[in-house]
């Protein structure tokens, strides 16, 4: 009886511990599932409740079966003793005549059966009481676990929100940094492109200016050449006209000079004739004088000769 009560207590204690362990495992599994599956909270909670109920039913069935098995345990001392007595007395009488031990064994078995029946009833009542107590304890543990789970869920949600906000802030910061980096990169690229465009524009402007200067120089050279040609033409024309006018003037001057020369020649000839006439007259006069003087000299010579 004491042994049976001890087995019942052990069974009840085992059921209580298993129930508590099962509840704790359920809560832990629920928390882990909640942490792992944050986006499916309602679905996870629903499956957690179903799993808890399933574990609770399986625990009750197992404990019931364990108690029944414990009552028929092969290592039970009473059962071992009875089986040993039966085995010993079955070989005592070879002719098959039952001995007093057989009746004693039957009576002992009957008494044991009555005791087992009473113990079974007591155990059933105790089991029901323990089951009710375990159920109450399990409900309390479940309620406590639900409260703890809700608290953990709220804490996890708060932590998740905090982590999400932190991640969002970090992502925003990273995004802002990346955006600023991209903007700086784009600005640098735009500045580089602008610089390249300015360089190309300046190059094109320099090229266009050079081309324009070349064209202007060409036009200026052409204009200068044309002006020089026109000036030369004008100069040649002026020279020709001047030459013609000079020739005309020269011819006129020559004609005038010739006329003047002719007049001068005529006057010279006239003067020469006049001078010749005058010279001839003077010569004749001189010759007459010389002749007279010669004649006078000759006379003097003669006279002088005569005087000597």
Coordinates of C-alpha atoms in Angstrom, one line a residue:
X1 CA 0.0 0.0 0.0
X2 CA 2.8 2.4 1.0
X3 CA 4.7 1.3 -2.1
X4 CA 1.7 1.9 -4.3
X5 CA 1.1 5.4 -2.8
X6 CA 4.8 6.1 -3.3
X7 CA 4.4 5.1 -7.0
X8 CA 1.3 7.3 -7.3
X9 CA 3.1 10.2 -5.7
X10 CA 6.0 9.7 -8.0
X11 CA 3.7 9.5 -11.0
X12 CA 1.9 12.7 -9.9
X13 CA 5.2 14.4 -9.2
X14 CA 6.4 13.2 -12.6
X15 CA 3.2 14.4 -14.3
X16 CA 3.5 17.8 -12.6
X17 CA 7.1 18.2 -13.6
X18 CA 6.4 17.0 -17.1
X19 CA 3.5 19.4 -17.3
X20 CA 5.6 22.3 -16.1
X21 CA 8.5 21.3 -18.4
X22 CA 6.1 20.9 -21.2
X23 CA 4.6 24.4 -20.5
X24 CA 8.1 25.9 -20.2
X25 CA 9.2 24.2 -23.4
X26 CA 6.0 25.5 -25.1
X27 CA 6.6 29.0 -23.9
X28 CA 10.3 28.9 -24.9
X29 CA 9.4 27.4 -28.3
X30 CA 6.8 30.1 -28.7
X31 CA 9.2 32.9 -27.7
X32 CA 11.9 31.5 -30.1
X33 CA 9.3 31.1 -32.8
X34 CA 8.1 34.7 -32.1
X35 CA 11.6 36.0 -32.3
X36 CA 12.3 34.0 -35.5
X37 CA 8.9 34.7 -37.1
X38 CA 8.2 38.4 -36.3
X39 CA 6.1 39.0 -39.3
X40 CA 3.6 36.2 -38.6
X41 CA 2.7 36.9 -34.9
X42 CA -1.0 35.9 -35.0
X43 CA -0.3 32.7 -37.0
X44 CA 2.6 31.8 -34.7
X45 CA 0.5 32.4 -31.6
X46 CA -2.3 30.2 -33.0
X47 CA 0.0 27.3 -33.8
X48 CA 1.7 27.7 -30.4
X49 CA -1.7 27.3 -28.6
X50 CA -2.6 24.2 -30.7
X51 CA 0.9 22.7 -30.0
X52 CA 0.5 23.4 -26.3
X53 CA -2.9 21.7 -26.2
X54 CA -1.6 18.7 -28.2
X55 CA 1.4 18.4 -25.8
X56 CA -0.9 18.6 -22.8
X57 CA -3.2 15.8 -24.1
X58 CA -0.2 13.6 -25.0
X59 CA 1.2 14.2 -21.5
X60 CA -2.0 13.2 -19.8
X61 CA -2.3 10.0 -22.0
X62 CA 1.4 9.1 -21.3
X63 CA 1.0 9.6 -17.5
X64 CA -2.2 7.5 -17.5
X65 CA -0.4 4.8 -19.4
X66 CA 2.7 5.1 -17.1
X67 CA 0.6 4.7 -14.0
X68 CA -1.1 1.6 -15.4
X69 CA 2.2 0.2 -16.4
X70 CA 3.6 1.0 -12.9
X71 CA 1.0 -1.1 -11.3
X72 CA 2.0 -4.1 -13.4
X73 CA 5.7 -3.4 -13.2
X74 CA 7.9 -6.5 -13.3
X75 CA 10.1 -5.1 -10.7
X76 CA 7.3 -4.7 -8.2
X77 CA 8.3 -6.8 -5.0
X78 CA 4.9 -8.2 -4.3
X79 CA 4.4 -9.4 -7.9
X80 CA 7.9 -10.9 -7.9
X81 CA 7.2 -12.8 -4.6
X82 CA 3.9 -14.2 -5.8
X83 CA 5.3 -15.3 -9.1
X84 CA 8.2 -17.0 -7.3
X85 CA 5.8 -18.9 -5.0
X86 CA 3.7 -20.1 -7.9
X87 CA 6.8 -21.3 -9.8
X88 CA 8.0 -23.1 -6.6
X89 CA 4.7 -24.8 -5.8
X90 CA 4.0 -25.9 -9.3
X91 CA 7.0 -28.2 -9.1
X92 CA 6.3 -29.4 -5.5
X93 CA 3.7 -32.0 -6.3
X94 CA 4.5 -34.2 -9.3
X95 CA 1.1 -35.9 -9.1
X96 CA -0.6 -32.5 -9.5
X97 CA -2.2 -32.5 -6.1
X98 CA -2.6 -29.0 -4.8
X99 CA -1.0 -28.2 -1.5
X100 CA -1.9 -25.8 1.2
X101 CA 0.5 -23.3 -0.4
X102 CA -1.6 -23.2 -3.5
X103 CA -4.7 -22.1 -1.6
X104 CA -2.6 -19.6 0.3
X105 CA -1.2 -18.3 -2.9
X106 CA -4.7 -18.0 -4.4
X107 CA -5.9 -16.3 -1.3
X108 CA -2.9 -14.0 -1.3
X109 CA -3.5 -13.2 -5.0
X110 CA -7.2 -12.5 -4.2
X111 CA -6.3 -10.3 -1.4
X112 CA -3.6 -8.6 -3.5
X113 CA -6.3 -8.2 -6.2
X114 CA -8.6 -6.5 -3.7
X115 CA -5.8 -4.4 -2.4
X116 CA -4.8 -3.5 -6.0
X117 CA -8.5 -2.7 -6.8
X118 CA -8.7 -0.5 -3.8
X119 CA -5.4 1.0 -4.6
X120 CA -6.5 1.5 -8.2
X121 CA -9.6 3.3 -7.1
X122 CA -7.6 5.4 -4.7
X123 CA -5.0 6.0 -7.3
X124 CA -7.7 7.0 -9.8
X125 CA -9.2 9.4 -7.3
X126 CA -5.7 10.7 -6.5
X127 CA -4.9 10.8 -10.2
X128 CA -8.0 12.8 -10.9
X129 CA -7.1 15.1 -8.0
X130 CA -3.5 15.4 -9.2
X131 CA -4.8 15.8 -12.7
X132 CA -7.1 18.6 -11.6
X133 CA -4.3 20.1 -9.5
X134 CA -1.9 19.6 -12.4
X135 CA -4.4 21.1 -14.8
X136 CA -5.0 24.0 -12.5
X137 CA -1.2 24.4 -12.1
X138 CA -0.8 24.0 -15.8
X139 CA -3.5 26.6 -16.5
X140 CA -1.8 28.9 -14.0
X141 CA 1.5 28.1 -15.6
X142 CA -0.1 28.6 -19.0
X143 CA -1.6 31.9 -17.9
X144 CA 1.7 32.9 -16.4
X145 CA 3.5 31.7 -19.5
X146 CA 1.0 33.6 -21.7
X147 CA 1.5 36.7 -19.6
X148 CA 5.3 36.2 -19.8
X149 CA 4.9 35.4 -23.5
X150 CA 2.9 38.6 -24.0
X151 CA 5.4 40.5 -21.9
X152 CA 8.2 39.0 -23.9
X153 CA 6.3 39.7 -27.1
X154 CA 5.7 43.3 -26.0
X155 CA 9.3 43.5 -25.0
X156 CA 10.4 41.8 -28.2
X157 CA 8.1 44.1 -30.2
X158 CA 9.5 47.1 -28.4
X159 CA 13.0 45.8 -29.0
X160 CA 12.0 45.0 -32.5
X161 CA 10.6 48.5 -33.0
X162 CA 13.7 50.0 -31.4
X163 CA 15.9 47.8 -33.6
X164 CA 13.7 48.6 -36.6
X165 CA 13.9 52.3 -35.9
X166 CA 17.6 51.9 -35.3
X167 CA 18.0 50.0 -38.6
X168 CA 15.8 52.5 -40.4
X169 CA 17.8 55.4 -38.9
X170 CA 21.0 53.5 -39.9
X171 CA 19.6 52.7 -43.3
X172 CA 18.5 56.3 -43.7
X173 CA 21.9 57.5 -42.6
X174 CA 23.5 55.0 -44.9
X175 CA 21.1 56.1 -47.7
X176 CA 21.8 59.8 -47.0
X177 CA 25.5 59.0 -47.0
X178 CA 25.2 57.1 -50.2
X179 CA 23.0 59.8 -51.7
X180 CA 25.5 62.5 -50.7
X181 CA 28.3 60.3 -52.1
X182 CA 26.3 59.8 -55.3
X183 CA 25.5 63.6 -55.4
X184 CA 29.2 64.4 -54.8
X185 CA 30.2 61.9 -57.4
X186 CA 27.6 63.2 -59.8
X187 CA 28.7 66.8 -59.1
X188 CA 32.3 65.8 -59.6
X189 CA 31.3 64.1 -62.8
X190 CA 29.2 67.1 -63.9
X191 CA 32.1 69.5 -63.0
X192 CA 34.5 67.2 -64.9
X193 CA 32.0 67.1 -67.8
X194 CA 31.6 70.9 -67.6
X195 CA 35.3 71.4 -67.5
X196 CA 35.7 69.1 -70.4
X197 CA 32.9 70.9 -72.3
X198 CA 34.5 74.3 -71.4
X199 CA 37.8 73.0 -72.6
X200 CA 36.2 71.7 -75.8
X201 CA 34.3 75.0 -76.2
X202 CA 37.4 77.0 -75.7
X203 CA 39.2 74.8 -78.1
X204 CA 36.4 75.2 -80.7
X205 CA 36.3 78.9 -80.0
X206 CA 40.1 79.1 -80.4
X207 CA 39.8 77.0 -83.6
X208 CA 36.9 79.2 -84.9
X209 CA 38.8 82.3 -83.9
X210 CA 41.9 81.0 -85.7
X211 CA 39.8 80.1 -88.7
X212 CA 38.0 83.5 -88.6
X213 CA 41.4 85.3 -88.2
X214 CA 42.8 83.3 -91.1
X215 CA 39.7 84.1 -93.2
X216 CA 39.8 87.8 -92.1
X217 CA 43.5 87.8 -92.9
X218 CA 42.8 86.2 -96.2
X219 CA 40.0 88.7 -96.9
X220 CA 42.4 91.6 -95.8
X221 CA 45.2 90.2 -98.0
X222 CA 42.7 89.8 -100.8
X223 CA 41.4 93.4 -100.2
X224 CA 44.9 94.7 -99.9
X225 CA 45.9 92.9 -103.1
X226 CA 42.8 94.2 -104.9
X227 CA 43.4 97.6 -103.4
X228 CA 47.1 97.4 -104.4
X229 CA 46.0 96.2 -107.8
X230 CA 43.5 99.0 -108.1
X231 CA 46.0 101.5 -106.8
X232 CA 48.6 100.2 -109.2
X233 CA 46.0 100.5 -111.9
X234 CA 45.1 104.0 -110.8
X235 CA 48.9 104.8 -110.5
X236 CA 49.5 103.3 -113.9
X237 CA 46.6 105.2 -115.3
X238 CA 47.8 108.4 -113.5
X239 CA 51.3 107.7 -114.7
X240 CA 50.1 107.1 -118.2
X241 CA 48.0 110.2 -118.1
X242 CA 50.9 112.1 -116.5
X243 CA 53.2 110.8 -119.1
X244 CA 50.8 111.7 -121.8
X245 CA 50.3 115.1 -120.2
X246 CA 54.1 115.4 -119.7
X247 CA 54.7 114.3 -123.3
X248 CA 52.1 116.8 -124.4
X249 CA 53.8 119.4 -122.2
X250 CA 57.2 118.3 -123.5
X251 CA 56.0 118.4 -127.0
X252 CA 54.5 121.7 -126.4
X253 CA 57.6 122.9 -124.6
X254 CA 59.8 121.4 -127.4
X255 CA 57.6 123.1 -129.9
X256 CA 57.8 126.3 -128.0
X257 CA 61.5 125.7 -127.4
X258 CA 62.0 125.0 -131.1
X259 CA 60.0 128.0 -132.0
X260 CA 62.0 130.0 -129.4
X261 CA 65.2 128.4 -130.8
X262 CA 64.2 129.3 -134.3
X263 CA 63.5 132.8 -133.2
X264 CA 66.7 132.8 -131.2
X265 CA 68.6 131.4 -134.1
X266 CA 67.1 134.0 -136.3
X267 CA 67.9 136.7 -133.8
X268 CA 71.4 135.2 -133.3
X269 CA 71.9 135.0 -137.0
X270 CA 70.7 138.5 -137.3
X271 CA 73.0 139.5 -134.4
X272 CA 75.8 137.4 -135.9
X273 CA 75.3 139.0 -139.2
X274 CA 75.1 142.4 -137.6
X275 CA 78.2 141.6 -135.5
X276 CA 80.0 140.1 -138.5
X277 CA 79.1 143.1 -140.5
X278 CA 80.4 145.3 -137.6
X279 CA 83.4 143.0 -137.2
X280 CA 84.1 143.1 -140.9
X281 CA 83.7 146.8 -140.8
X282 CA 86.1 147.0 -137.8
X283 CA 88.5 144.6 -139.4
X284 CA 88.4 146.5 -142.5
X285 CA 89.0 149.7 -140.5
X286 CA 91.8 147.9 -138.5
X287 CA 93.3 146.6 -141.7
X288 CA 93.1 150.1 -143.1
X289 CA 94.7 151.4 -140.0
X290 CA 97.3 148.6 -140.1
X291 CA 98.0 149.3 -143.6
X292 CA 98.3 152.9 -142.9
X293 CA 100.5 152.1 -139.9
X294 CA 102.5 149.7 -142.0
X295 CA 102.8 152.2 -144.6
X296 CA 103.8 154.8 -142.0
X297 CA 106.3 152.3 -140.5
X298 CA 107.8 151.5 -143.8
X299 CA 108.3 155.2 -144.4
X300 CA 109.9 155.6 -141.0
X301 CA 112.2 152.6 -141.7
X302 CA 113.2 154.1 -144.9
X303 CA 113.8 157.4 -143.3
X304 CA 115.7 155.8 -140.5
X305 CA 117.8 153.9 -143.0
X306 CA 118.4 157.1 -144.7
X307 CA 119.4 158.8 -141.6
X308 CA 122.1 156.1 -140.7

